[in-house]
Every structure is written in C-alpha cells, then in structure tokens.
Short mmCIF file of C-alpha atoms in Angstrom, two decimals:
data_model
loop_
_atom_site.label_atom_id
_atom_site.label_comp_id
_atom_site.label_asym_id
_atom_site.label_seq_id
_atom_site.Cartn_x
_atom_site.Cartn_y
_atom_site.Cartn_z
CA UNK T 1372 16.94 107.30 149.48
CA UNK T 1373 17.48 110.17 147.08
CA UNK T 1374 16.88 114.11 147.49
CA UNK T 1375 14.44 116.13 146.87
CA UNK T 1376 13.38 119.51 145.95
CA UNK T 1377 12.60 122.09 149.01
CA UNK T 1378 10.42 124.07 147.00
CA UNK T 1379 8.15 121.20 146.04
CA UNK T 1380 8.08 119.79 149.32
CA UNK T 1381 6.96 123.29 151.18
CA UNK T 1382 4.07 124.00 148.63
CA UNK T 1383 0.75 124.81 150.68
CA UNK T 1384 -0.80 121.28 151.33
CA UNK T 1385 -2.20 119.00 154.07
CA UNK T 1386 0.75 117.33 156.20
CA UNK T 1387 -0.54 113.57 155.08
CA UNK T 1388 0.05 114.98 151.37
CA UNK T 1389 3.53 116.17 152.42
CA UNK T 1390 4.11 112.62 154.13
CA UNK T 1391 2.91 110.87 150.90
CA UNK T 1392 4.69 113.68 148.09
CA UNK T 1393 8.19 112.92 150.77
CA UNK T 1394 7.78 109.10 150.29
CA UNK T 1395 7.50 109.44 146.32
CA UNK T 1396 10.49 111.68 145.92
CA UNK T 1397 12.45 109.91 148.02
CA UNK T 1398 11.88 106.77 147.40
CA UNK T 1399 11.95 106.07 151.03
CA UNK T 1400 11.48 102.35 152.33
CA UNK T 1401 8.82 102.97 155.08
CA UNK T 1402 6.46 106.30 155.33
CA UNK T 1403 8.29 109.17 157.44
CA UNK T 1404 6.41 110.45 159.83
CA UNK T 1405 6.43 114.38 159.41
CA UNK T 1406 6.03 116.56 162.27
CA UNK T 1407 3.82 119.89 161.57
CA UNK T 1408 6.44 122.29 163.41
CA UNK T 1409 9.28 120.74 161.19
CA UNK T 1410 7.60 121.44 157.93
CA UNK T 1411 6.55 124.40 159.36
CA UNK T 1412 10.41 125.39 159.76
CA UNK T 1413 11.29 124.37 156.53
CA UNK T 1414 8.40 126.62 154.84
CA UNK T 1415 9.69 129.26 157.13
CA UNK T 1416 13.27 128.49 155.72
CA UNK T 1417 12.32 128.24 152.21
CA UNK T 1418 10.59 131.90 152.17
CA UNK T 1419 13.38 132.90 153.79
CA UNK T 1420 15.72 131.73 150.62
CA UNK T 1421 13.56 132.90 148.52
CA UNK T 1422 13.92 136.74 149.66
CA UNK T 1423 17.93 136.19 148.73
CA UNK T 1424 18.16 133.95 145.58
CA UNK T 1425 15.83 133.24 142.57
CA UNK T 1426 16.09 128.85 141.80
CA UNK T 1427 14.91 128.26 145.22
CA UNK T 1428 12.97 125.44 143.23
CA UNK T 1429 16.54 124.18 142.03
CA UNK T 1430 17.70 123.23 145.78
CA UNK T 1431 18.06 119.25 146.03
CA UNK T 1432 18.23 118.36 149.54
CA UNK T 1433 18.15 114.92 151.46
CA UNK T 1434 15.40 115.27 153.99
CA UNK T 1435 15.41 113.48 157.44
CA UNK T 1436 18.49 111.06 156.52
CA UNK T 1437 19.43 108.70 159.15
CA UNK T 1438 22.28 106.86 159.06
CA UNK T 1439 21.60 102.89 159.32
CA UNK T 1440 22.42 101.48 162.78
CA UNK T 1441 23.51 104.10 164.30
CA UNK T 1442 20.62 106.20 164.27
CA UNK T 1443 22.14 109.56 163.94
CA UNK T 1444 19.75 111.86 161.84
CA UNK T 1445 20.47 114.84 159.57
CA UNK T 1446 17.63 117.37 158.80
CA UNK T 1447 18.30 118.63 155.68
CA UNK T 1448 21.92 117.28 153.32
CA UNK T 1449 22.66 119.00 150.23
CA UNK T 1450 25.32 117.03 148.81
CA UNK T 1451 27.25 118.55 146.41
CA UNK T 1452 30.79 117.21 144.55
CA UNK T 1453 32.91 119.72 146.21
CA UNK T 1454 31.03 120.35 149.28
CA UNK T 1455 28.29 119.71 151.54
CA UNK T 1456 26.03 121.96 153.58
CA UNK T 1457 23.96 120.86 156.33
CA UNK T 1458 21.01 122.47 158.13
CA UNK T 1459 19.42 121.59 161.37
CA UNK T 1460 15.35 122.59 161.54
CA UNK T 1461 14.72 124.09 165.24
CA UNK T 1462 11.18 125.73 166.04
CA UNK T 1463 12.12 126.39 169.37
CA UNK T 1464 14.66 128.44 171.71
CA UNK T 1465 17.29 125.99 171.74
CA UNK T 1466 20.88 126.53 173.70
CA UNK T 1467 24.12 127.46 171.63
CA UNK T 1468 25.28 125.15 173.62
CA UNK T 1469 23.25 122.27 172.86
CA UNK T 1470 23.30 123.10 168.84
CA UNK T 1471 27.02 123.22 169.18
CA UNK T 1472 26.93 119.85 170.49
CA UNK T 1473 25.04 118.50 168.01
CA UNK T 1474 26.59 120.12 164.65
CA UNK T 1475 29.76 119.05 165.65
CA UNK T 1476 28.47 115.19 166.02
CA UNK T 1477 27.22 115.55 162.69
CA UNK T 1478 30.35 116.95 161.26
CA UNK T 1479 32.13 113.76 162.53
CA UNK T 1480 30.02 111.55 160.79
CA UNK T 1481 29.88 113.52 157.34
CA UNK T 1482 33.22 113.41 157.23
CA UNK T 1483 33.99 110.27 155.99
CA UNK T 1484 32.82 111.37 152.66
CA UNK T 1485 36.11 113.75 152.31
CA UNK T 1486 34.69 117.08 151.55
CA UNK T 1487 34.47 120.63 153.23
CA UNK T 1488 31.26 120.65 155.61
CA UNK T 1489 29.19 123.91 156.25
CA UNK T 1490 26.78 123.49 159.30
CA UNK T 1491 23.65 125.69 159.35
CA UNK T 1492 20.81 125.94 161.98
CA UNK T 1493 17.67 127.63 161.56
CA UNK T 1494 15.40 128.40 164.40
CA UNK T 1495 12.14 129.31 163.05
CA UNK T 1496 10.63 131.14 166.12
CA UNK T 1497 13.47 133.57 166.34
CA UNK T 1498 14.01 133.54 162.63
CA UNK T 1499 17.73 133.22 163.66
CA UNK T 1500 20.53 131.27 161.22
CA UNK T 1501 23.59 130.57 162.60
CA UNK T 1502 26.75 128.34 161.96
CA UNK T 1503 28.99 126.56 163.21
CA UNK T 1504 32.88 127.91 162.85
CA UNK T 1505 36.40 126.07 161.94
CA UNK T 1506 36.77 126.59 165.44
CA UNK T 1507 33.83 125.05 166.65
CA UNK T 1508 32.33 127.88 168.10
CA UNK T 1509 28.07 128.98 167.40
CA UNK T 1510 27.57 132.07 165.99
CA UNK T 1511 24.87 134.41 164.02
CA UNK T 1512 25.06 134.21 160.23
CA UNK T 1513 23.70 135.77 157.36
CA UNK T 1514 21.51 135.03 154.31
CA UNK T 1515 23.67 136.40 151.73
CA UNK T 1516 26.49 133.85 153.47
CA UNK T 1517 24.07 130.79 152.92
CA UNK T 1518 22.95 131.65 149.48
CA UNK T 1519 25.75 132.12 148.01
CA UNK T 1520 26.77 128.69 149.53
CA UNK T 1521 23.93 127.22 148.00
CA UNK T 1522 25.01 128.32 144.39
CA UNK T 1523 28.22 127.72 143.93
CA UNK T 1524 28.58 126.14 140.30
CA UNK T 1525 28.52 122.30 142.22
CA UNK T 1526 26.93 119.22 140.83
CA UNK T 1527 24.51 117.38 142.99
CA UNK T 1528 24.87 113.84 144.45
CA UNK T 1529 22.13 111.71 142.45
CA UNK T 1530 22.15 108.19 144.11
CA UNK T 1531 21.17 106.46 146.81
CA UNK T 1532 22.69 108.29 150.03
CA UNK T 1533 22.71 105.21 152.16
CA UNK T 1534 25.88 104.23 149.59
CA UNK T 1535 27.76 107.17 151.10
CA UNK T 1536 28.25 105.52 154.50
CA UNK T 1537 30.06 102.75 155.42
CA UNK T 1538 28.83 102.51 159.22
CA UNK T 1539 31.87 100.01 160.42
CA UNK T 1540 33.99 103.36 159.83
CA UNK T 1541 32.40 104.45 162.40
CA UNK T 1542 32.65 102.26 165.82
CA UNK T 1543 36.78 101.82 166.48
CA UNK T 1544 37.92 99.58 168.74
CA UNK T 1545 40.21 101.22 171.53
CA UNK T 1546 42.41 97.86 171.41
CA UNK T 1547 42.85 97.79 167.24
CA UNK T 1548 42.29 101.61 167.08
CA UNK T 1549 44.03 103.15 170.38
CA UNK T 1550 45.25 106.59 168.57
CA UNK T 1551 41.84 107.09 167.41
CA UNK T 1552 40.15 106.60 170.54
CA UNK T 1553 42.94 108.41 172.54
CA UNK T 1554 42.24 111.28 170.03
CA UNK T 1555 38.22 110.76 170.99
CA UNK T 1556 37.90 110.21 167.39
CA UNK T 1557 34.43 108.48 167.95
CA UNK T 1558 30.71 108.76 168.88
CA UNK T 1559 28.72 106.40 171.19
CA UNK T 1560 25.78 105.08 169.59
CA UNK T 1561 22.01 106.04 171.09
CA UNK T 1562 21.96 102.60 172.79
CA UNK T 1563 25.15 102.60 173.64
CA UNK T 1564 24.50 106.21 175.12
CA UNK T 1565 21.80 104.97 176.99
CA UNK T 1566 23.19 102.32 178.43
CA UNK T 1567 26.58 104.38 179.66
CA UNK T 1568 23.76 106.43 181.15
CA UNK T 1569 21.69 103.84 183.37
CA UNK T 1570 25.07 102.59 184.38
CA UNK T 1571 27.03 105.65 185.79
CA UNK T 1572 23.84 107.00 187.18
CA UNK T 1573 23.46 103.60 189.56
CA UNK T 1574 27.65 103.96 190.23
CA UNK T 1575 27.67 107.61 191.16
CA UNK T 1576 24.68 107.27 193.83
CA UNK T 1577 25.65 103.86 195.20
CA UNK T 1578 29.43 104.19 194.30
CA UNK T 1579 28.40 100.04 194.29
CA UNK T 1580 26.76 97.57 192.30
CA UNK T 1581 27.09 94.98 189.36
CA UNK T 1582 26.85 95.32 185.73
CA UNK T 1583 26.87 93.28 182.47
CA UNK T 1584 26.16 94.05 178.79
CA UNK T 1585 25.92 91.53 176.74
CA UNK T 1586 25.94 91.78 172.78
CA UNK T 1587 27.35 89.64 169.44
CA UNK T 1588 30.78 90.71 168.12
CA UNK T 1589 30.99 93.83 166.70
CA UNK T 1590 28.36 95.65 169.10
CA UNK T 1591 30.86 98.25 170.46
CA UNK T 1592 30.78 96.67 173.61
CA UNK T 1593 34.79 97.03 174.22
CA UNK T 1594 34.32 101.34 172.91
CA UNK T 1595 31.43 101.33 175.79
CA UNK T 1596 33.40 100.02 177.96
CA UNK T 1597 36.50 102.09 177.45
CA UNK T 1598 34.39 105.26 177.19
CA UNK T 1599 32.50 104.43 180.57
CA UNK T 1600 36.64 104.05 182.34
CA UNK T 1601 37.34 106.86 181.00
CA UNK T 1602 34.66 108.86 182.78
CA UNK T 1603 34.45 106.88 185.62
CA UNK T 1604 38.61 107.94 185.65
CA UNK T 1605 37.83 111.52 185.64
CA UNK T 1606 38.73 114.03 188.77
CA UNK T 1607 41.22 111.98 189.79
CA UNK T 1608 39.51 108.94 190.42
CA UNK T 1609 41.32 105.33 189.45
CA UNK T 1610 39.79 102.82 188.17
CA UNK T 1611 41.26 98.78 187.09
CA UNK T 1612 40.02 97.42 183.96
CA UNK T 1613 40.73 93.39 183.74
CA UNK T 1614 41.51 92.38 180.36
CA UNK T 1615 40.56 88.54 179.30
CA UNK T 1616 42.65 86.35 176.60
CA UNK T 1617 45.47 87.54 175.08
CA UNK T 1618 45.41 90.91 174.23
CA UNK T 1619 48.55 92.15 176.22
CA UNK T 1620 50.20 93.79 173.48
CA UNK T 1621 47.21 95.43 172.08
CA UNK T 1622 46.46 97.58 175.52
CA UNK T 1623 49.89 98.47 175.92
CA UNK T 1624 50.13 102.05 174.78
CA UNK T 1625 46.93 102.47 176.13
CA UNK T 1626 48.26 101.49 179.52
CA UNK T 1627 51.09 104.21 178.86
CA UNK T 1628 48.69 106.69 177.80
CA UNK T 1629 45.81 106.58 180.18
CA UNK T 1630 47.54 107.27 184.07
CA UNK T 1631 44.43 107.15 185.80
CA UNK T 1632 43.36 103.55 184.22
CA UNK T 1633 45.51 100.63 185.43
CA UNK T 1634 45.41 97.08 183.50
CA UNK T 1635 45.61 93.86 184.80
CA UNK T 1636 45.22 90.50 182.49
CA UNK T 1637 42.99 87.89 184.16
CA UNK T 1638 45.66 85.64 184.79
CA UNK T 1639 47.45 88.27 186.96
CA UNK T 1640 44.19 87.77 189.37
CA UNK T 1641 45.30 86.31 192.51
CA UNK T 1642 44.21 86.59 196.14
CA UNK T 1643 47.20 88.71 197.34
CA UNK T 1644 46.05 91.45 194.73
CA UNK T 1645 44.84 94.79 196.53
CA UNK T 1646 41.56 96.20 194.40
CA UNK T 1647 40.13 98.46 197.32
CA UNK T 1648 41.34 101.26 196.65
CA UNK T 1649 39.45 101.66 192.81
CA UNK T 1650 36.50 103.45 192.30
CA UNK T 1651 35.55 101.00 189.54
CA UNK T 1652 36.65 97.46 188.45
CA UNK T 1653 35.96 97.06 184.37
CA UNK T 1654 36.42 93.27 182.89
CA UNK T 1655 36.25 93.22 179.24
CA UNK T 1656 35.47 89.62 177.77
CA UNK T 1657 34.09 88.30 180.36
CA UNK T 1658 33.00 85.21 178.65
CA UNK T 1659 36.42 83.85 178.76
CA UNK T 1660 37.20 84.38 182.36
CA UNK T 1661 37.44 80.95 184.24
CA UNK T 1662 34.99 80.56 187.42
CA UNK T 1663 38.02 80.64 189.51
CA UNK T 1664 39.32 83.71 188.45
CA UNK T 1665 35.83 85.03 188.93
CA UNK T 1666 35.71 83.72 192.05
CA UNK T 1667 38.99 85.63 193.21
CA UNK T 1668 37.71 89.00 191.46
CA UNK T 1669 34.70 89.03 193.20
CA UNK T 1670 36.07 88.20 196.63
CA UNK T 1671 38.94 91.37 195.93
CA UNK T 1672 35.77 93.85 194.85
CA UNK T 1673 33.30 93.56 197.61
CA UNK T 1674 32.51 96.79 197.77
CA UNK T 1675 33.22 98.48 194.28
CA UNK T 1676 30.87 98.78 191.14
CA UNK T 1677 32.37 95.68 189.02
CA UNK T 1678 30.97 96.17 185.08
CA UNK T 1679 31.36 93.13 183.19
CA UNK T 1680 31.32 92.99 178.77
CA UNK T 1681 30.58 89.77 177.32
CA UNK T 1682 30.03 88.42 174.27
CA UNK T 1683 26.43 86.89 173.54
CA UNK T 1684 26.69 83.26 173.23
CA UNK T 1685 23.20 82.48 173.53
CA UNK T 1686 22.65 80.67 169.44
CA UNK T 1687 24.98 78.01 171.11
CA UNK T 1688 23.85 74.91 172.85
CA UNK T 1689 24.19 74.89 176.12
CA UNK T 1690 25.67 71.12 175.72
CA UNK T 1691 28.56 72.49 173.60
CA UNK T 1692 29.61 75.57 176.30
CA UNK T 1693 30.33 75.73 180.00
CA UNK T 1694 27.80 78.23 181.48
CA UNK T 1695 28.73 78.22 184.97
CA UNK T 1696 30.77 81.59 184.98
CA UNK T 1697 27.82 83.54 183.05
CA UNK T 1698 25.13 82.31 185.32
CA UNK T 1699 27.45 83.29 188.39
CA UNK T 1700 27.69 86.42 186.80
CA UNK T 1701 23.75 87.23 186.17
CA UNK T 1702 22.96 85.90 189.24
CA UNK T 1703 24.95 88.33 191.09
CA UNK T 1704 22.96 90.11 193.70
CA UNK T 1705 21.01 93.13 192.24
CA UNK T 1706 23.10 93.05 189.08
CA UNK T 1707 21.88 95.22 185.85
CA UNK T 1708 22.22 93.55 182.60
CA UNK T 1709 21.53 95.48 179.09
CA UNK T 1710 21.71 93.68 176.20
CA UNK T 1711 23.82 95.61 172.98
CA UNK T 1712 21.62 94.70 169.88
CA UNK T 1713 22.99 96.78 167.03
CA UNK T 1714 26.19 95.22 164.76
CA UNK T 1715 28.32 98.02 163.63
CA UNK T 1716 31.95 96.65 162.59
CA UNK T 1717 30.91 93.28 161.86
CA UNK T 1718 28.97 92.59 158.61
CA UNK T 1719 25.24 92.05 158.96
CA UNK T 1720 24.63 89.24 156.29
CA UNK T 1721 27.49 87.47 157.39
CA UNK T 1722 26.33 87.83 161.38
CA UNK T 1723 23.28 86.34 160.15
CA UNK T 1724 24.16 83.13 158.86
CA UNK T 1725 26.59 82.43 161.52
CA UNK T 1726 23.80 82.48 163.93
CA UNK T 1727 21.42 80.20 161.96
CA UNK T 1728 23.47 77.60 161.30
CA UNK T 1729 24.34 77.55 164.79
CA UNK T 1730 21.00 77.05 165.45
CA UNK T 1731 18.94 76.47 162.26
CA UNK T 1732 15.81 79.12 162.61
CA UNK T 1733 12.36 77.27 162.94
CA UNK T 1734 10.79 78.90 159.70
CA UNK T 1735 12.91 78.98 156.41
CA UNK T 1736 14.14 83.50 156.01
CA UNK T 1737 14.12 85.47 153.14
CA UNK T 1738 17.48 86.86 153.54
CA UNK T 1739 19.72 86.07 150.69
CA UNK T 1740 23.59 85.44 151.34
CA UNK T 1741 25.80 86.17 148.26
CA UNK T 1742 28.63 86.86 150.54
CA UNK T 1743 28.42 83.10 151.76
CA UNK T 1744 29.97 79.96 150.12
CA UNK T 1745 29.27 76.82 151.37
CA UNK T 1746 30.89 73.66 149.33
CA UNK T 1747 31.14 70.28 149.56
CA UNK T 1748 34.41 67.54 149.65
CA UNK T 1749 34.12 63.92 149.77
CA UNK T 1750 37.39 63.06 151.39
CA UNK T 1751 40.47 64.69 152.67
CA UNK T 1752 42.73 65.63 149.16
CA UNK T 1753 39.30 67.11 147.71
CA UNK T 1754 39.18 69.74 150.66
CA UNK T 1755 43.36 70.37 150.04
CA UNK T 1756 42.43 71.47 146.73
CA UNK T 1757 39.82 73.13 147.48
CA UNK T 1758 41.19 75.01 150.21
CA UNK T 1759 44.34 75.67 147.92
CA UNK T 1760 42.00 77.48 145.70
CA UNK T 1761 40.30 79.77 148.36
CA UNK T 1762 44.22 80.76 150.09
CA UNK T 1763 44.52 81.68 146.78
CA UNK T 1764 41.74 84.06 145.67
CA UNK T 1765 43.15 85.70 149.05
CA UNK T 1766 41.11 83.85 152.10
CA UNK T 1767 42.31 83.14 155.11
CA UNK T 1768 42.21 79.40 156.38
CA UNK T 1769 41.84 79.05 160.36
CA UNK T 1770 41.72 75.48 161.88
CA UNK T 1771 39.07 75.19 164.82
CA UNK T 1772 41.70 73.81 167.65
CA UNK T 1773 38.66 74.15 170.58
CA UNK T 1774 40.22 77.09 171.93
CA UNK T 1775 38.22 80.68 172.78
CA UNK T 1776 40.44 83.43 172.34
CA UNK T 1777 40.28 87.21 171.54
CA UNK T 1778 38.76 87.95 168.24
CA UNK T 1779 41.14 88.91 165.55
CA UNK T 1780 39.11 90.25 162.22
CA UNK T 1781 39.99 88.86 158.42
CA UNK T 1782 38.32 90.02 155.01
CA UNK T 1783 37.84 86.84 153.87
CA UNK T 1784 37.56 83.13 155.70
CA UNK T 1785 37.39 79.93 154.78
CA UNK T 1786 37.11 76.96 157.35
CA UNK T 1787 36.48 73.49 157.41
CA UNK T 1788 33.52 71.66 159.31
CA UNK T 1789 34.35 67.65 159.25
CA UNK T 1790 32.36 64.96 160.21
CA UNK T 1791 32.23 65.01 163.36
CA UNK T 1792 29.60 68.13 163.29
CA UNK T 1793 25.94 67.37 163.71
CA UNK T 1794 22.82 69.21 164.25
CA UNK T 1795 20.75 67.70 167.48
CA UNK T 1796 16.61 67.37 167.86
CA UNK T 1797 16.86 71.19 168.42
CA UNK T 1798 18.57 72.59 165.69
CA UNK T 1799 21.66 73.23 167.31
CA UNK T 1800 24.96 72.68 165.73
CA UNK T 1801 26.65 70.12 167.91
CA UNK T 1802 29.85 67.93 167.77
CA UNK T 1803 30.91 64.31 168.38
CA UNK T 1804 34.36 64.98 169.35
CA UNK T 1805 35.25 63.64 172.67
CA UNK T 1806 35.49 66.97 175.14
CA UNK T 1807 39.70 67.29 176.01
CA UNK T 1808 39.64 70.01 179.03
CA UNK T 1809 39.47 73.81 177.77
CA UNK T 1810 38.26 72.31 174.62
CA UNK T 1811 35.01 73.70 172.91
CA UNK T 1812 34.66 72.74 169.38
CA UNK T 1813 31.28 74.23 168.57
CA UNK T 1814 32.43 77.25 170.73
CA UNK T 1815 35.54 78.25 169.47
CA UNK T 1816 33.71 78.12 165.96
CA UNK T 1817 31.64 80.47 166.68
CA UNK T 1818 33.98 83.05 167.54
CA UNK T 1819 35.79 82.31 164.96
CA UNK T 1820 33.54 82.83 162.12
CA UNK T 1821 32.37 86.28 163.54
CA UNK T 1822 36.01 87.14 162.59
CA UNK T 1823 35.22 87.27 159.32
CA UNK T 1824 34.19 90.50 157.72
CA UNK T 1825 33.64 90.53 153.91
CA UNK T 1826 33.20 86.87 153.13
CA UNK T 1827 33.24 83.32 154.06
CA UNK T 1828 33.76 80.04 152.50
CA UNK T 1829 32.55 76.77 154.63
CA UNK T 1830 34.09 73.43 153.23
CA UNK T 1831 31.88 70.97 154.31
CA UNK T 1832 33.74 67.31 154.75
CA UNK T 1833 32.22 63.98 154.31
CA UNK T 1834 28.96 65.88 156.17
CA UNK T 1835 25.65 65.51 153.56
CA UNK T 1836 23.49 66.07 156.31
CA UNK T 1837 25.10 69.27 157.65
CA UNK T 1838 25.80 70.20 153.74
CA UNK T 1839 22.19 69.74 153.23
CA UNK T 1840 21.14 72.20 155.68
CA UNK T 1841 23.23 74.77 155.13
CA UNK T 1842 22.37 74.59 151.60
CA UNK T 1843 19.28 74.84 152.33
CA UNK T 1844 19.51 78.15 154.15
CA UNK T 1845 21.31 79.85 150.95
#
C-alpha cells in the first residue's frame, strides 16, 4: 500500500469515486470501504490546512493503514525520514480519555520504526486539534504547531508500508520476554481482547467456571494468559498459574517479580496441595498435562474458575495422539472454549506447510513456499552429508525422540523424516514405529517444526512416497 495525496483525495466527488480514486492511489489489495463522516473529516481537515500553509496538495499521507494480523488501524501516516506524524479522524464528541488511550496504542506500535512520533486528533464537529504530549497527557493544539510539522524539509517514505512492520515484534512471550512484559511493553490483539473480555466477565459474576483457548503456536495464547493473571491478581487477589513441561527456569524471575501470582509446575500437583484459597487457577500448556495430573487439579479446584491454554493439535491424527486429557477438558461441565486464530510470532508460510503435510489438504493451494526445502537421500551417509551441509549454512538439526516438550524457537531447521513415516487413506501423516510409552512420533514432530521461524529443510530418507507428496505441495 503506498500514500497518497490529501488534496486529491478530498476534491468534491461522489463517495464511490473517492472509494475507487483511494484504491488507484493506493494500490490497495481489496476496495476500502469509506465512510461519508470520515471523508467528511478529512475535507474538514484539509480546509483547515489550507487556511495555514500553501502545498496542501504536496501532503503524502497513508490513509486507513492497518497493520496485518493484528488489526490495529491508523487514520492518516505521513511518514517522513526523520519523523512521523499521525492523525486520528473523529466526527464526534469523543472523551480525552478515550483518545488518550488510543494515541498512545498507536505510538507503541509506530515505534518500531525508530523515529520521533507526533500524534494529532481532529474532531471535526468541534473543529478541535489536539495532541498527545511526551508525557502522555491530551491537550488543545494549534494549526501553526501542525503545519509547521508538516513542512519540515523531510523526505517521504515511497514504498510499500506493509514492509515497515514486522508483526512478530509485536506479541512477546512473558516466558522468553519477562522484562518486557513486566514493563507492559505489549498490546493484546482485538481477538485476544475479546476473548480476555468474555472470560473475566463470566469469572467476576460467577467467581466459577471453566475455560480453554485453543490456538497453533505462536497465537499469543501464553501473553493472554499472563495478561488475564495479572488482572485477575489485582486488589489483592491471588491467583496459581500451573506451568506444563519444562519451563522452570524461564518463569523464575517472573515468580520473583509478580507477589500476587504463585507458580506451581505440573509435576508439583499432588493431592495434599491446598488450591482453595485462589481466586483463579491458570494452566498454561495444557496439552501436555497427563490425565492424572488433571485428574488431581480438578479435584483441588472445585470451586474456582480454572482457565486452561492449549495448543491446537487438531491437523494430527487422532491415531498418532492420546486425546483423553483434551476431551476431559472440553467436556467439562459448562466450560467456554475460544479458539485463537491469528499467528503473530510464528511465520505464516512456514505454519502453513507444517499443517498440510500433516494432513495433505483435499484440493492442491496456490500458496508458494520459498522458505521450504524438502530433499531427498537414498540411504543413511547421503542424509550425513546432507545434513553436514545444512549445520553448515547455519540450521539447526533436531532429532524427533517422541517426546512433547515446551517449544523452544530456531531461525532455521532442518530434520529428518525416515521410513517409517506414511500418509494413511486420510491424508494424515502417520508412523510405523512401534508406540514405547510417552512416545509420540508424529506428535512430537509437529511441535517441533512450529519451532522453526525463518526456514526449514526436510530430508526425506528412503521415503518416495512421502517425498512425492511433499513435492508435490511445493
């Protein structure tokens, strides 16, 4: 998407010739929808500009910018080298309070692109422009103050602003990232918003109930879950949150941090534990709690909200996974389950592929992979070269041992899928191997390839017909 002109844009015309004239400037993917009060604001604005400086037709602006994913939306972006100004369109009253609230969410995502921000909202029906100070505080501002911001001797930003933003910057990970989200460095998403909503609503009327959301890796679903303990912590209230796998040392200084959140690892569940006196019990990776350690947490939280985060699992077949603690779980009595759909930290081509050859997709996509090698060996010393070769361009070789643990990320993967892989009647990836307890070959593969962030290599071993299909989805 590129910017545009203001002046050219607020000429007198219908609003489906605005809609169209946007579209062509832009080069927008899909038609924008253009309210009449908003381009009636930025007329308003525009006349406004043009009482205080001359090349009002010289102003290149990005109009209605979202950012990909996670659906935050700028008005108006004028993106300069040395700085940026943005302007929020209101027609109606709206609270300092609520303007403050937004400007200051929008600073947090234009920062990533390094340069002094300026935040400007004009409400059209008071003809009132105000700004948002260093100190975060609303107040009125002046045209002289604007225009002269507009003008400084600044080249313009000429590509593609999607470029700009990189939207994994944006979701951190309190476990990886604990300063960060100590320092509430971080904004929920709108469905992650919505979701923290439905969910403390339920707790704070029934001070009860169950809860699950479910989503692939890289979803946020550890942030949300962290944000909702944090607020479900709040006047004085505790709250437990049960960590599963081994991720001791990575909640430790949040454990010293946060007094009012206690930490327990699933394998310090026991029967003699007291959880009564909580106002909230929080299990994070639920998916690798075992169904007697469910068992015990559910008998020790009878009466308090429980909120469960899982991983989705559901591109796996249900021959190659035990489902008996996830079915115990959404068949808990009046439970709410939400279902996280939008992959922030994880890369979306990769995310992709990983799903369909875990279960080849009935009709042949269009997506292209050029982030995705998959190669062939015909015996054991070819695949020791080969893998030689990718350790050395800087991948990372993991060995599938049939174990599910946390998820650790890498740039680059490589990994190798024998002979004993298979796809069944279905289309799901399946294996021969001979099931040891607590092992899950198909599984643990799964989880980790969605470790994998930039690129991955699959070296397929003595396996044409597997080799075949995933060829055939490149």
């Amino acid at each position: 998407m590129k910017s545009l002109s203001i002046y050219t844009l607020t000429r007198n015309q219908s609003i489906e010739q605005i809609s169209k004239l946007e579209r062509q400037l832009s080069g927008r993917k899909f038609p924008l929808k253009i309210r009449t009060w908003e381009w009636g604001s930025m007329r308003a604005l525009a006349a406004q500009l043009e009482m205080y400086m001359q090349e009002v037709y010289s102003l290149r602006f990005f109009y209605s910018f979202q950012i990909p994913i996670l659906n935050n939306a700028f008005n108006m972006l004028i993106n300069k080298d040395n700085y940026i100004i943005n302007i929020e369109l209101k027609s109606g009253v709206v609270s300092d309070q609520a303007i403050r609230k937004q400007l200051i969410q929008n600073r947090y995502y234009l920062s990533v692109l390094g340069r002094p921000i300026q935040s400007y909202p004009y409400i059209s029906s008071q003809n009132r422009l105000v700004r948002l100070t260093h100190h975060d505080h609303i107040v009125d501002a002046d045209w002289e103050q604007l225009c002269s911001a507009l003008q400084k001797n600044s080249a313009d930003y000429e590509g593609e602003i999607e470029d700009l933003f990189q939207v994994e910057l944006y979701l951190i990970s309190p476990l990886t990232e604990p300063v960060r989200f100590l320092e509430k460095e971080y904004f929920l998403t709108s469905q992650q918003r919505d979701i923290e909503r439905q969910i403390l609503k339920r707790v704070r009327a029934e001070k009860s109930g169950y809860f699950i959301f479910t989503g692939l890796p890289g979803t946020g679903k550890t942030l949300l879950l962290y944000d909702i303990a944090m607020k479900l912590s709040a006047k004085k209230q505790r709250v437990c949150m049960v960590h599963c796998g081994e991720s001791e040392e990575k909640w430790k200084l949040l454990h010293e941090r946060l007094q009012r959140i206690d930490f327990l690892s699933d394998k310090q569940l026991n029967h003699e534990l007291q959880l009564k006196n909580y106002s909230g019990i929080l299990v994070d990776e639920a998916h690798l709690l075992t169904l007697e350690k469910l068992e015990i947490l559910l008998e020790l939280s009878e009466h308090q909200p429980v909120i469960f985060s899982s991983d989705s699992e559901d591109m796996i077949s249900p021959d190659e996974m035990d489902r008996s603690v996830m079915e115990r779980i959404e068949n808990l009595p009046q439970i709410q389950s939400f279902h996280l759909t939008n992959r922030i930290r994880t890369n979306a081509e990769l995310s992709s592929f990983i799903q369909n050859i875990l279960h080849l997709p009935d009709k042949k996509g269009t997506r292209n992979y050029p982030h995705v090698d998959v190669i062939y060996a015909n015996e054991k010393k070819e695949t020791e070269n080969l893998l030689k070769d990718y350790i050395r361009q800087g991948y990372e070789y993991q060995k599938n041992k049939g174990q599910i643990k946390e998820n650790k990320e890498t740039e680059q993967l490589v990994m190798v899928l024998d002979d004993a892989y298979y796809y069944d009647e279905k289309g799901y990836l399946r294996t021969n191997v001979c099931k040891e307890e607590g092992k899950q070959e198909v599984r643990s593969l799964f989880h980790q390839l969605n470790q994998a962030k930039e690129r991955l290599t699959l070296i397929i071993e003595k396996n044409e017909e597997v080799y075949e299909k995933m060829l055939n989805l490149l």
